[in-house]
CSV table of C-alpha atoms in Angstrom, one decimal:
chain,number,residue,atom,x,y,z
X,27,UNK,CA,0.0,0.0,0.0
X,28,UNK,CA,1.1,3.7,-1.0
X,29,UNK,CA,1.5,6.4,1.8
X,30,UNK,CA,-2.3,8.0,0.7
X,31,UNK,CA,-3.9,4.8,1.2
X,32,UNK,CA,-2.1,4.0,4.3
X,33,UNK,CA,-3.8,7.4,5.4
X,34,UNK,CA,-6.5,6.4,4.9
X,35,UNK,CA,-6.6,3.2,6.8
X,36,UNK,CA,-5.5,5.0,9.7
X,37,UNK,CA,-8.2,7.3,9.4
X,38,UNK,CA,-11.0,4.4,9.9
X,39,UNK,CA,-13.4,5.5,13.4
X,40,UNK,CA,-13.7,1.9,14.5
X,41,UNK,CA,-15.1,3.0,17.6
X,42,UNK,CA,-17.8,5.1,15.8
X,43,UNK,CA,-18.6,2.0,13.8
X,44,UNK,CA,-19.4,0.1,16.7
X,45,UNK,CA,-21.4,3.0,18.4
X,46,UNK,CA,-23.4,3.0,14.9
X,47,UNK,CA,-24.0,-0.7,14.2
X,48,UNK,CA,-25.0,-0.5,18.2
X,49,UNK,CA,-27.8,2.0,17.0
X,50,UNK,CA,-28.6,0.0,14.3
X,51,UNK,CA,-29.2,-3.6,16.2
X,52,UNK,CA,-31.1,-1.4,18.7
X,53,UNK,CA,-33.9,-0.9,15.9
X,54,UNK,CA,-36.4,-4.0,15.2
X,55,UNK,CA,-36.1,-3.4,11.6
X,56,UNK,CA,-38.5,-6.3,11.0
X,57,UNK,CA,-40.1,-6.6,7.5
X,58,UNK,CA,-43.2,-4.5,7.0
X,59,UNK,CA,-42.8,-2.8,10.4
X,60,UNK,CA,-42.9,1.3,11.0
X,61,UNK,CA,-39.0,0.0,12.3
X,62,UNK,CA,-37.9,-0.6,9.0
X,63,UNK,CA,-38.4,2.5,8.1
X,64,UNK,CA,-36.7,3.7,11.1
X,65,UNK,CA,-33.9,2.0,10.9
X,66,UNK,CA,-33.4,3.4,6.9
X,67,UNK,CA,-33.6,6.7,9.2
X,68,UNK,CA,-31.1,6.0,11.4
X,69,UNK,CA,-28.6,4.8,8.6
X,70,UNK,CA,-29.0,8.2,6.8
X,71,UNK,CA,-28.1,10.2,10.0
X,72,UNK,CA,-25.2,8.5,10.7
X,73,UNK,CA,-24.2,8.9,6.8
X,74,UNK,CA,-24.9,12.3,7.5
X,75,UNK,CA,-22.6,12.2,10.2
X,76,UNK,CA,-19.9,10.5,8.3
X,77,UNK,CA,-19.6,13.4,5.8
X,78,UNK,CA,-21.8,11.6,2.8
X,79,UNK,CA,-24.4,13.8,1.4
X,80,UNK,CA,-27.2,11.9,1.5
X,81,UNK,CA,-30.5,11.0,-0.6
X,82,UNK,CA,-33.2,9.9,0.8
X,83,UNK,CA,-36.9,9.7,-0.9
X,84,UNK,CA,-40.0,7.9,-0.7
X,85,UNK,CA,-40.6,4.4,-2.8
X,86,UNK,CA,-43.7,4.5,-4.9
X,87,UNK,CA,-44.7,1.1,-3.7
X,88,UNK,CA,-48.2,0.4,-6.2
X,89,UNK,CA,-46.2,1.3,-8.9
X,90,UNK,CA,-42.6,-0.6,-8.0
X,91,UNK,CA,-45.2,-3.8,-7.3
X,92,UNK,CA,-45.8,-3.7,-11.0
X,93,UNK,CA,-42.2,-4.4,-12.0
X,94,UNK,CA,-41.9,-7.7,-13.1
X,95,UNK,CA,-38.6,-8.4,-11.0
X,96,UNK,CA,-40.3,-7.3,-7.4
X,97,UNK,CA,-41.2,-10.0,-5.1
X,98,UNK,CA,-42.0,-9.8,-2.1
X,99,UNK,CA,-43.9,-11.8,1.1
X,100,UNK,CA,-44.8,-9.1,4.4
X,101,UNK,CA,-47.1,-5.9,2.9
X,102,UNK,CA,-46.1,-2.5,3.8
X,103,UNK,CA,-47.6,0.7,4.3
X,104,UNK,CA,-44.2,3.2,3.6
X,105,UNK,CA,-40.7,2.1,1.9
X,106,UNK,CA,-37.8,4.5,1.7
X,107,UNK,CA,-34.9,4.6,-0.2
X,108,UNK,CA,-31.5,6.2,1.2
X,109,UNK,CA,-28.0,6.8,-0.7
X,110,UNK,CA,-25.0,8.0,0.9
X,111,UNK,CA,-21.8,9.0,-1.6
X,112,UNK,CA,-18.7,11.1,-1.6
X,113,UNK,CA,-16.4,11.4,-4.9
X,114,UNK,CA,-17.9,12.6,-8.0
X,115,UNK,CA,-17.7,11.6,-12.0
X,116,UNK,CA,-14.0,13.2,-12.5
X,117,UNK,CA,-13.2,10.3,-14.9
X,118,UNK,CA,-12.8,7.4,-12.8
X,119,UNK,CA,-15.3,4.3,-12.2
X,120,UNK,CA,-18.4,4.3,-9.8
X,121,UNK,CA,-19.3,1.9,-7.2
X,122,UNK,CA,-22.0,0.7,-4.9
X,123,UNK,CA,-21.8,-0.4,-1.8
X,124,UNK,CA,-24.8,-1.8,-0.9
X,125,UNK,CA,-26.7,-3.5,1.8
X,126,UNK,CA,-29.9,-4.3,4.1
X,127,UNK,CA,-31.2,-3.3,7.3
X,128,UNK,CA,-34.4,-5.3,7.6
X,129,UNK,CA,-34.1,-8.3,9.5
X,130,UNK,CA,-35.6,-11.7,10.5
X,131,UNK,CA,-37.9,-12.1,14.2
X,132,UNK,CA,-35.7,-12.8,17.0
X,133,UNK,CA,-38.1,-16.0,18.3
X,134,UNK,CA,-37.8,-16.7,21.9
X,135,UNK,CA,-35.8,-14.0,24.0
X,136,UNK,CA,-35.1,-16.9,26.3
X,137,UNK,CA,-33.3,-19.2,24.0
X,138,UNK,CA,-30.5,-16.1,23.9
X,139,UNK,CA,-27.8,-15.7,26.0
X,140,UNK,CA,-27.7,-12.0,25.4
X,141,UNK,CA,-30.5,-9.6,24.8
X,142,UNK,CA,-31.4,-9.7,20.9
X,143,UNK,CA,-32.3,-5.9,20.1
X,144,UNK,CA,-28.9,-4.9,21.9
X,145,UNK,CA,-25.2,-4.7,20.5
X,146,UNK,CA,-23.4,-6.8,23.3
X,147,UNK,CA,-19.5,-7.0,22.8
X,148,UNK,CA,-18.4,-9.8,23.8
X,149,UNK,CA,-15.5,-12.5,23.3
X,150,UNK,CA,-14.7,-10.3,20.3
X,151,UNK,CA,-17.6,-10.5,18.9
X,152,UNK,CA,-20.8,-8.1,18.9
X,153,UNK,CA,-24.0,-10.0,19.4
X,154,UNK,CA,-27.4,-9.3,18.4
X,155,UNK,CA,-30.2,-9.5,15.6
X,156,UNK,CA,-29.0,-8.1,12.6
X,157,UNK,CA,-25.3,-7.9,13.9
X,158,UNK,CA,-24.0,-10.4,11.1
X,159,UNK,CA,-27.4,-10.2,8.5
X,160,UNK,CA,-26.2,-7.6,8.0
X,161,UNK,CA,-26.3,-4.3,10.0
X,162,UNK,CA,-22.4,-4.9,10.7
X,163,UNK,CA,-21.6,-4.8,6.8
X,164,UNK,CA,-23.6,-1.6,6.1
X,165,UNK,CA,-21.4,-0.5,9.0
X,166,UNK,CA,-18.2,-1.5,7.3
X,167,UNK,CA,-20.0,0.1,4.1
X,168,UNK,CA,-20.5,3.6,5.6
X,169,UNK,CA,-17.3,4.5,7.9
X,170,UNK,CA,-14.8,3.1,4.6
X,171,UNK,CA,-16.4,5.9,2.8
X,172,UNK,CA,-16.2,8.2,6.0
X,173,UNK,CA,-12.2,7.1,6.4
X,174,UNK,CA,-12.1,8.1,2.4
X,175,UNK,CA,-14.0,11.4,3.6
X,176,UNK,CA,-11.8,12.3,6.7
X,177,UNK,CA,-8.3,11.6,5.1
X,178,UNK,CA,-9.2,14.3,2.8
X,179,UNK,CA,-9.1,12.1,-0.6
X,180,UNK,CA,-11.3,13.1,-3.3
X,181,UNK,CA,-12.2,10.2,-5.2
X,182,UNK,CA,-12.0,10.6,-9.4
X,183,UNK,CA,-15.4,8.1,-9.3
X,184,UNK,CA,-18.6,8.3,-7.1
X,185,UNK,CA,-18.9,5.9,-4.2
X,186,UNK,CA,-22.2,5.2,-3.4
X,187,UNK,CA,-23.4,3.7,-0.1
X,188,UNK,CA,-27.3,2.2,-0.5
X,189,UNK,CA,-29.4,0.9,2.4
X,190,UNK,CA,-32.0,-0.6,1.7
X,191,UNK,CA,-35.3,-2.4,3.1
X,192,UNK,CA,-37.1,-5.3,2.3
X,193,UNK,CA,-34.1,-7.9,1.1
X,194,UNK,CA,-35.3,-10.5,3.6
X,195,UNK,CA,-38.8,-10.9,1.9
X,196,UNK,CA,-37.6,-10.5,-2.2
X,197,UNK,CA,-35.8,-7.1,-2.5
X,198,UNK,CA,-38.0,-4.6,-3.4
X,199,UNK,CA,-35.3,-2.1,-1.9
X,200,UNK,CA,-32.6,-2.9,-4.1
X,201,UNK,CA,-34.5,-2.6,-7.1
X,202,UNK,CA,-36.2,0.5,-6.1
X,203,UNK,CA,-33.0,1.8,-5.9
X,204,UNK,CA,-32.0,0.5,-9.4
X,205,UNK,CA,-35.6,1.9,-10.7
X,206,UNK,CA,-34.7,5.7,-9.1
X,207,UNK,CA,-31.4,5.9,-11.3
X,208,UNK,CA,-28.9,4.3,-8.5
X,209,UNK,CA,-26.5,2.1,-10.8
X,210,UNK,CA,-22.9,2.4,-11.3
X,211,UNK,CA,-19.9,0.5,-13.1
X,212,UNK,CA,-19.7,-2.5,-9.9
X,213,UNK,CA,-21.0,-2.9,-7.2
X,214,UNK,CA,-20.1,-5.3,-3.4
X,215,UNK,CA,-23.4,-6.2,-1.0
X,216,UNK,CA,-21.2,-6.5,1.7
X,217,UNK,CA,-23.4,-10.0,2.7
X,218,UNK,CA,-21.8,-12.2,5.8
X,219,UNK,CA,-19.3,-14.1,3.4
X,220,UNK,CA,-16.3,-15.1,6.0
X,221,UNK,CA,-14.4,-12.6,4.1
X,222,UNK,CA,-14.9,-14.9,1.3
X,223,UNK,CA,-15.1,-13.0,-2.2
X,224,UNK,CA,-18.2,-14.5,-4.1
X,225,UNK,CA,-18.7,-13.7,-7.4
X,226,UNK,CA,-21.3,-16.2,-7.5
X,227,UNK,CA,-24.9,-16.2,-5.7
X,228,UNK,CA,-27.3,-19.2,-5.7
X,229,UNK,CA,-31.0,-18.7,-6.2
X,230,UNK,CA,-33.8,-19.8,-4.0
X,231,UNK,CA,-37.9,-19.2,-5.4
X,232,UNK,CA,-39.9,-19.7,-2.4
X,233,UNK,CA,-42.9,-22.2,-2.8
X,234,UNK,CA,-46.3,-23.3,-1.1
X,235,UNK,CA,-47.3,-26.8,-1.2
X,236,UNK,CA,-51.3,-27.3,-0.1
X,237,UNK,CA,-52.3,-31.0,0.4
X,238,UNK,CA,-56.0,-32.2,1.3
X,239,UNK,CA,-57.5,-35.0,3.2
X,240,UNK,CA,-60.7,-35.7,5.3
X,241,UNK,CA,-61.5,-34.9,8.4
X,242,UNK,CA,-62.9,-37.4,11.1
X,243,UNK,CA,-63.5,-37.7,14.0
X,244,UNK,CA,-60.0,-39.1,16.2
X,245,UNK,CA,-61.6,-42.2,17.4
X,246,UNK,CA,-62.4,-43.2,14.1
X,247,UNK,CA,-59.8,-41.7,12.4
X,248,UNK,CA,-59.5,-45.0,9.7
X,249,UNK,CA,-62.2,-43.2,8.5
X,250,UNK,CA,-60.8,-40.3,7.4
X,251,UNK,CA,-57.9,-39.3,5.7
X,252,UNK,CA,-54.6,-37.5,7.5
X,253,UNK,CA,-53.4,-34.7,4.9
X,254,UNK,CA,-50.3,-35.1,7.4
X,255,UNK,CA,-49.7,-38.5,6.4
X,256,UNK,CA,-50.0,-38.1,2.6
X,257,UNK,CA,-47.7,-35.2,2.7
X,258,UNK,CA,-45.2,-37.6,3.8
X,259,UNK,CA,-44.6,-39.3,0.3
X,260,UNK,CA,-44.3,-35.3,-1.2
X,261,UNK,CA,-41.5,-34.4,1.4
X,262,UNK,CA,-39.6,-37.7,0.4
X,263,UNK,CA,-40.0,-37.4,-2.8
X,264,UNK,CA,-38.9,-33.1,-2.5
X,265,UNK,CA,-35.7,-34.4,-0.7
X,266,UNK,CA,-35.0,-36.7,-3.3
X,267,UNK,CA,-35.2,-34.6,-6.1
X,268,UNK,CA,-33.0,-31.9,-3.8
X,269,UNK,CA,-29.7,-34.7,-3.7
X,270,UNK,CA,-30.2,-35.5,-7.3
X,271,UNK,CA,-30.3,-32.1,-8.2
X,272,UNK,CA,-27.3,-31.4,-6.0
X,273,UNK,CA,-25.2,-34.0,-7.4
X,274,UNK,CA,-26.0,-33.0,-11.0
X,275,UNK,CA,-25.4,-28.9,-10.6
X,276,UNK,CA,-21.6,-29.7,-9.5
X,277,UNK,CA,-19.6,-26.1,-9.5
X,278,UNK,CA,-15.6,-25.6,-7.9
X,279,UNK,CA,-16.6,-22.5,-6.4
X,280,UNK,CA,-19.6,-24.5,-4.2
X,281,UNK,CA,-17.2,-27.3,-2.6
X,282,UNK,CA,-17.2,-26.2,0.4
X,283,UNK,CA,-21.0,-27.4,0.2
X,284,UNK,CA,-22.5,-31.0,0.2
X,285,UNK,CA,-26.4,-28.8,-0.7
X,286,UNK,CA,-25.7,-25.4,-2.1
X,287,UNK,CA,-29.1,-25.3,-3.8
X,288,UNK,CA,-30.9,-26.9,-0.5
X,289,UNK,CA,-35.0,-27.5,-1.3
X,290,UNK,CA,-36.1,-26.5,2.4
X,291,UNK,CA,-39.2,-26.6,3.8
X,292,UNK,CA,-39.7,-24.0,6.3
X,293,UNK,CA,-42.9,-23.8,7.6
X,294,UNK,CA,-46.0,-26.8,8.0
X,295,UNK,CA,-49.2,-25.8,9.4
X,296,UNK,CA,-51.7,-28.6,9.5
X,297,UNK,CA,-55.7,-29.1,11.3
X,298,UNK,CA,-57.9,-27.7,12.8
X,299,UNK,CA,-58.4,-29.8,16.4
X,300,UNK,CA,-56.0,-32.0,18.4
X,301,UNK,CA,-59.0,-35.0,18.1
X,302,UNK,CA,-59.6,-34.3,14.7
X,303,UNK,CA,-57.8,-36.1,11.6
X,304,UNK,CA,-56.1,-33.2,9.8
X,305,UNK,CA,-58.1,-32.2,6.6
X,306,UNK,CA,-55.6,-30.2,5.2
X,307,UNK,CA,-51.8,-29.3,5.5
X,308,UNK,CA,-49.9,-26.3,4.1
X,309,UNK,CA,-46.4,-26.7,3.6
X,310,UNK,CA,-43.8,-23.4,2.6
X,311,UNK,CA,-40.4,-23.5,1.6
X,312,UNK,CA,-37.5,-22.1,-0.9
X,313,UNK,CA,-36.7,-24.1,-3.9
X,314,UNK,CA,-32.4,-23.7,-4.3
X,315,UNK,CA,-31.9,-22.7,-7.9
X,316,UNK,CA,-28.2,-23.7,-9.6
X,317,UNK,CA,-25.9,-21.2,-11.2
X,318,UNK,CA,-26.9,-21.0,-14.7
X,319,UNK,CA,-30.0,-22.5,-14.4
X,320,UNK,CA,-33.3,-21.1,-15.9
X,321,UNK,CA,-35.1,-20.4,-13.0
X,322,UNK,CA,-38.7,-21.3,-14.8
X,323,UNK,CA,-37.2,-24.3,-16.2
X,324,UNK,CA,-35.7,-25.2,-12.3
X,325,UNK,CA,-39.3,-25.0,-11.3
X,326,UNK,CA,-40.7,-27.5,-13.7
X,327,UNK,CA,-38.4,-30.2,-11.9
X,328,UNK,CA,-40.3,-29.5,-8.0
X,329,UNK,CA,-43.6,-29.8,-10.1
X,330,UNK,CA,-42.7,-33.0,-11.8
X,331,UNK,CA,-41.4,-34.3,-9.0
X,332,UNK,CA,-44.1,-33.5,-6.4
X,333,UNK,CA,-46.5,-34.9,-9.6
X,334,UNK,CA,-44.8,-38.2,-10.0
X,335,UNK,CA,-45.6,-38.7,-6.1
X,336,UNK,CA,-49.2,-37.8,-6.9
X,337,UNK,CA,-49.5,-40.6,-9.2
X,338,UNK,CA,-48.4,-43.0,-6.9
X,339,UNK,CA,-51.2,-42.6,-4.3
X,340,UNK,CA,-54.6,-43.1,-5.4
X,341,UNK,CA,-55.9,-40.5,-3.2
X,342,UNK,CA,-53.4,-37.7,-4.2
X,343,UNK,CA,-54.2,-38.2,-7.9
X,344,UNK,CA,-58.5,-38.0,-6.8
X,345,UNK,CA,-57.7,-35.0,-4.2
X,346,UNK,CA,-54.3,-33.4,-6.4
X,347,UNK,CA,-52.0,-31.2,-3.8
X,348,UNK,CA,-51.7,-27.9,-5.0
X,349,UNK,CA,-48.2,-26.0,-5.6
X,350,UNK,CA,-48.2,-22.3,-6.1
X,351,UNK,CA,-44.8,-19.7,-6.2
X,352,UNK,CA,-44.9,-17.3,-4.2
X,353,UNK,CA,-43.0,-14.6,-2.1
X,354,UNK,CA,-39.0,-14.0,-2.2
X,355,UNK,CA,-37.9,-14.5,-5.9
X,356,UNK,CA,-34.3,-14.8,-5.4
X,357,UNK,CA,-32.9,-15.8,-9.2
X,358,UNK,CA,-29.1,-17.0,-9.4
X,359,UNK,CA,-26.4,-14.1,-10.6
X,360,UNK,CA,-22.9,-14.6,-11.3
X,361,UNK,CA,-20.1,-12.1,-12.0
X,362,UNK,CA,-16.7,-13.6,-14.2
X,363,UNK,CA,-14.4,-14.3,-11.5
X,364,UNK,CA,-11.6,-12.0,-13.9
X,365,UNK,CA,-13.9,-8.8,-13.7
X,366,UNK,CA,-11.7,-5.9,-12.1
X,367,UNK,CA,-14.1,-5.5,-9.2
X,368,UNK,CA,-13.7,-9.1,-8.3
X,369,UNK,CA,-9.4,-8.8,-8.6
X,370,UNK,CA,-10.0,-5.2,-6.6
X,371,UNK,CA,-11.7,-7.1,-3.6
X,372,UNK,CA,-9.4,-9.9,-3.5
X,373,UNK,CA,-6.2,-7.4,-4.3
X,374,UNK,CA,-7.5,-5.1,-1.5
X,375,UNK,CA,-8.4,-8.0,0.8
X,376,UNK,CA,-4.6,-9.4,0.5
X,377,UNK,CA,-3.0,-6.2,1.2
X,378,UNK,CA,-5.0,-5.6,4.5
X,379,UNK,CA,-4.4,-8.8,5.9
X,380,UNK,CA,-1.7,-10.7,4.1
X,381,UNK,CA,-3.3,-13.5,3.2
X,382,UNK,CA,-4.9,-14.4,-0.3
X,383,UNK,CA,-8.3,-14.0,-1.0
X,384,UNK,CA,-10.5,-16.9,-1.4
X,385,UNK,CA,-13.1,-17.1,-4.0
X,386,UNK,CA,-16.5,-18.7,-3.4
X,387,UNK,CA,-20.2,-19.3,-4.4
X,388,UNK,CA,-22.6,-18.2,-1.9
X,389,UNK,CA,-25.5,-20.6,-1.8
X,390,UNK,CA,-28.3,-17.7,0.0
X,391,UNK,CA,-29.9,-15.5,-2.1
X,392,UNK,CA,-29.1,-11.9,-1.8
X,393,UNK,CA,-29.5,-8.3,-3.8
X,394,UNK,CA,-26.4,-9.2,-6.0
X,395,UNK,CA,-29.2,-10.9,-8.4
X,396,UNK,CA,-31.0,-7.4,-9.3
X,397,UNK,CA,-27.8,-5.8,-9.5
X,398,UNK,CA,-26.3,-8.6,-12.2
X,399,UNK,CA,-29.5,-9.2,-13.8
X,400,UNK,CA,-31.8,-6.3,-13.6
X,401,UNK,CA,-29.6,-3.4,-13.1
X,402,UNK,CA,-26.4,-4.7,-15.4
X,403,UNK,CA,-23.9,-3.8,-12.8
X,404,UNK,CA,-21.4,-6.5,-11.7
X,405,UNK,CA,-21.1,-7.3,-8.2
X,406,UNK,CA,-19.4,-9.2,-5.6
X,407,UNK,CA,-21.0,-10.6,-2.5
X,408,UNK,CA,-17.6,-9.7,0.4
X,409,UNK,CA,-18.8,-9.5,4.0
X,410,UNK,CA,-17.8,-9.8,7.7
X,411,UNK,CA,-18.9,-12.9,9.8
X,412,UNK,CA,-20.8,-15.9,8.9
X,413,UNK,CA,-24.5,-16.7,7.6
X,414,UNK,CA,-24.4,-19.8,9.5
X,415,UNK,CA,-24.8,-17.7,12.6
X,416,UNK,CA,-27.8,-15.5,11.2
X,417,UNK,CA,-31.3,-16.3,11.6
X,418,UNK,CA,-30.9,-17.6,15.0
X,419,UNK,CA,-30.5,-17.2,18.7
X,420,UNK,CA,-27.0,-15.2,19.9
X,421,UNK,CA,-26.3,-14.3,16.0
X,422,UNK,CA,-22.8,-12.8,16.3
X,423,UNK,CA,-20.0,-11.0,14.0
X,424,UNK,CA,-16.8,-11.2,15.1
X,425,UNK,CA,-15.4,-7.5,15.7
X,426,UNK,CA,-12.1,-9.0,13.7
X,427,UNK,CA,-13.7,-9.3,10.7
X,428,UNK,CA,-15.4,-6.0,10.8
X,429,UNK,CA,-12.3,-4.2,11.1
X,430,UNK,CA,-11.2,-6.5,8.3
X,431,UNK,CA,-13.7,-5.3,5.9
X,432,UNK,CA,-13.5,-2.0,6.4
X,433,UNK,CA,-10.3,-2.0,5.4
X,434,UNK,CA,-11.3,-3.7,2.3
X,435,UNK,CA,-13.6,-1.8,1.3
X,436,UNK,CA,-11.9,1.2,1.6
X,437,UNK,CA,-8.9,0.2,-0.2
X,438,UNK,CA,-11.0,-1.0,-3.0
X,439,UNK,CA,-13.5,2.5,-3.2
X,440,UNK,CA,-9.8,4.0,-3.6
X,441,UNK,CA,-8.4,1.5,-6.0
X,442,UNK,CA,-11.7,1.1,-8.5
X,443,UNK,CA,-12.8,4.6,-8.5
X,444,UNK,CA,-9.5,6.5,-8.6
X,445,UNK,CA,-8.5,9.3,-6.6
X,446,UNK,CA,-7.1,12.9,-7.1
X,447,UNK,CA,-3.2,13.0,-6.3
């Protein structure tokens, strides 16, 4: 590293981070919540802070609803969009660094060992909802830029910072972004990715799976039919369909992964009455789509699949289950691994910690898929801490790894965009 990029490491607030992602984790940014909103709030105030000059503007929701790329599962009254940047077009490259502040429902306080809407530093590591998915990123995301902003460098390219809501549920903030103008020559969703750099992103379409019996009476349940018990033969025949689709859609950058395009089922409700055979059974889930696979095409295989099992039981094929898409449409995206924003993550990642940068696939889906495939920017998915860890009690980033990225990612807004000497 040169002496003005050296500067600028130096100049990195990590304490003000922390403060900041501590404000962020304090807001129960869950999806379709007035909190989501807030915490899009928040984010712009402490961009404001930082030194970004700031957009921030209402999303048309009725008319983004109408795109043919929005999906989404929770309704909401209000969206906004906010846009931090510093630099401006003096010949060099733009950049995005994007990522999302809405997050997933705690569950039961009591299975956490510390509270879940309150940054706890601990063993290294701050804990709470949102620390890791992904608050801590969009952290890493603002105070590179604010380093950028304080060393006094003045960036030949624009670096945007975009917070966004609604990723969780299909990413109608992203692409409301994308829709008000926000693109740029690359862009990082700074996604929990151990520091990995992933040029690729896995899809996952979320599905519903409605299966019918006949209610009876439990002391003569013969007599009736238990939608529980003919959704058995579905489920088997879902997780057979996801190892031989695994085993087929092989890729080097998924290795790491026995299931990178897992078929889960996430939710089953079924009945009505504890004494009462179940009439019906309602099964949701995400359907893992393959790098370079159509998704449409990918569908057709859970449909065959879930109808070869219909013809096998006499009263599936008189009482047909039905299978409807619906929710989070999370396609597949994939950037070429030799694309300069791919070697300027991994270049800046080596330089800031001396060790190489590893290249994988990510097997969630995530924003990069409206930026590849919607907006025509490529991106990277590079992040602090692990996804393992999100979605569930005592989610956790380790404080290492933020201080890691940062670095990164300021190194690489200095080394893609350009900078004045």
């Amino acid at each position: 590293m040169n002496e003005l990029e050296q500067q600028v490491l130096a100049a990195i607030d990590e304490p003000g981070l922390l403060a900041a992602l501590a404000e962020l984790v304090a807001v129960r940014s869950l999806d379709g919540t007035p909190e989501e909103v807030e915490a899009q709030e928040v984010a712009a105030t402490i961009m404001r802070r930082c030194g970004l000059d700031v957009q921030s503007w209402e999303i048309d929701l009725p008319a983004l609803y109408t795109h043919p790329a929005c999906s989404w599962e929770v309704p909401r009254q209000r969206a906004i969009g906010v846009v931090g940047a510093i630099g401006a077009d003096r010949g060099g490259r733009s950049l995005i660094f994007n990522g999302h502040l809405d997050v997933v429902p705690a569950g039961d306080p009591a299975n956490w060992q510390f509270p879940p809407w309150q940054a706890t530093i601990a063993d290294g590591r701050v804990y709470g909802r949102g620390a890791v998915d992904m608050k801590a990123g969009v952290c890493c995301a603002i105070f590179a830029a604010k380093a950028i902003h304080d060393a006094g460098v003045r960036l030949r390219g624009r670096l945007q910072v975009q917070t966004v809501m609604g990723e969780e549920d299909g990413g109608l903030g992203t692409l409301a972004a994308l829709v008000a103008g926000h693109t740029a020559d690359a862009a990082v969703v700074i996604e929990p990715t151990e520091l990995r750099v992933a040029p690729l992103q896995a899809g996952a379409h979320n599905f519903r799976l409605t299966v019918y019996g006949l209610a009876a009476h439990g002391c003569v349940r013969e007599e009736g039919v238990s939608a529980i018990e003919k959704f058995a033969p579905l489920h088997q025949a879902i997780l057979e369909l996801e190892r031989a689709r695994n085993e087929r859609h092989r890729h080097p950058l998924f290795a790491r992964y026995r299931t990178p395009y897992p078929i889960c089922i996430g939710t089953v409700r079924a009945g009505t009455w504890a004494s009462s055979e179940a009439e019906s059974l309602v099964a949701e889930g995400r359907f893992g789509i393959a790098i370079g696979e159509q998704p449409m095409v990918a569908r057709q295989e859970l449909e065959a699949a879930v109808a070869r099992a219909v013809a096998a039981d006499p009263w599936l094929c008189a009482h047909p289950p039905l299978l409807e898409w619906w929710g989070g449409t999370f396609d597949p995206a994939a950037t070429p691994s030799d694309h300069p924003i791919v070697s300027a993550v991994a270049a800046s990642y080596g330089a800031v910690t001396g060790a190489p940068a590893l290249l994988e696939g990510m097997p969630y889906g995530a924003d990069m898929r409206l930026l590849v495939n919607v907006g025509g920017i490529p991106t990277v998915l590079f992040g602090p801490g692990d996804v393992r860890v999100s979605h569930r009690p005592d989610e956790y980033v380790p404080i290492a790894d933020i201080r890691a990225c940062t670095r990164t990612l300021a190194l690489t807004a200095l080394r893609f965009c350009g900078h004045e000497a």
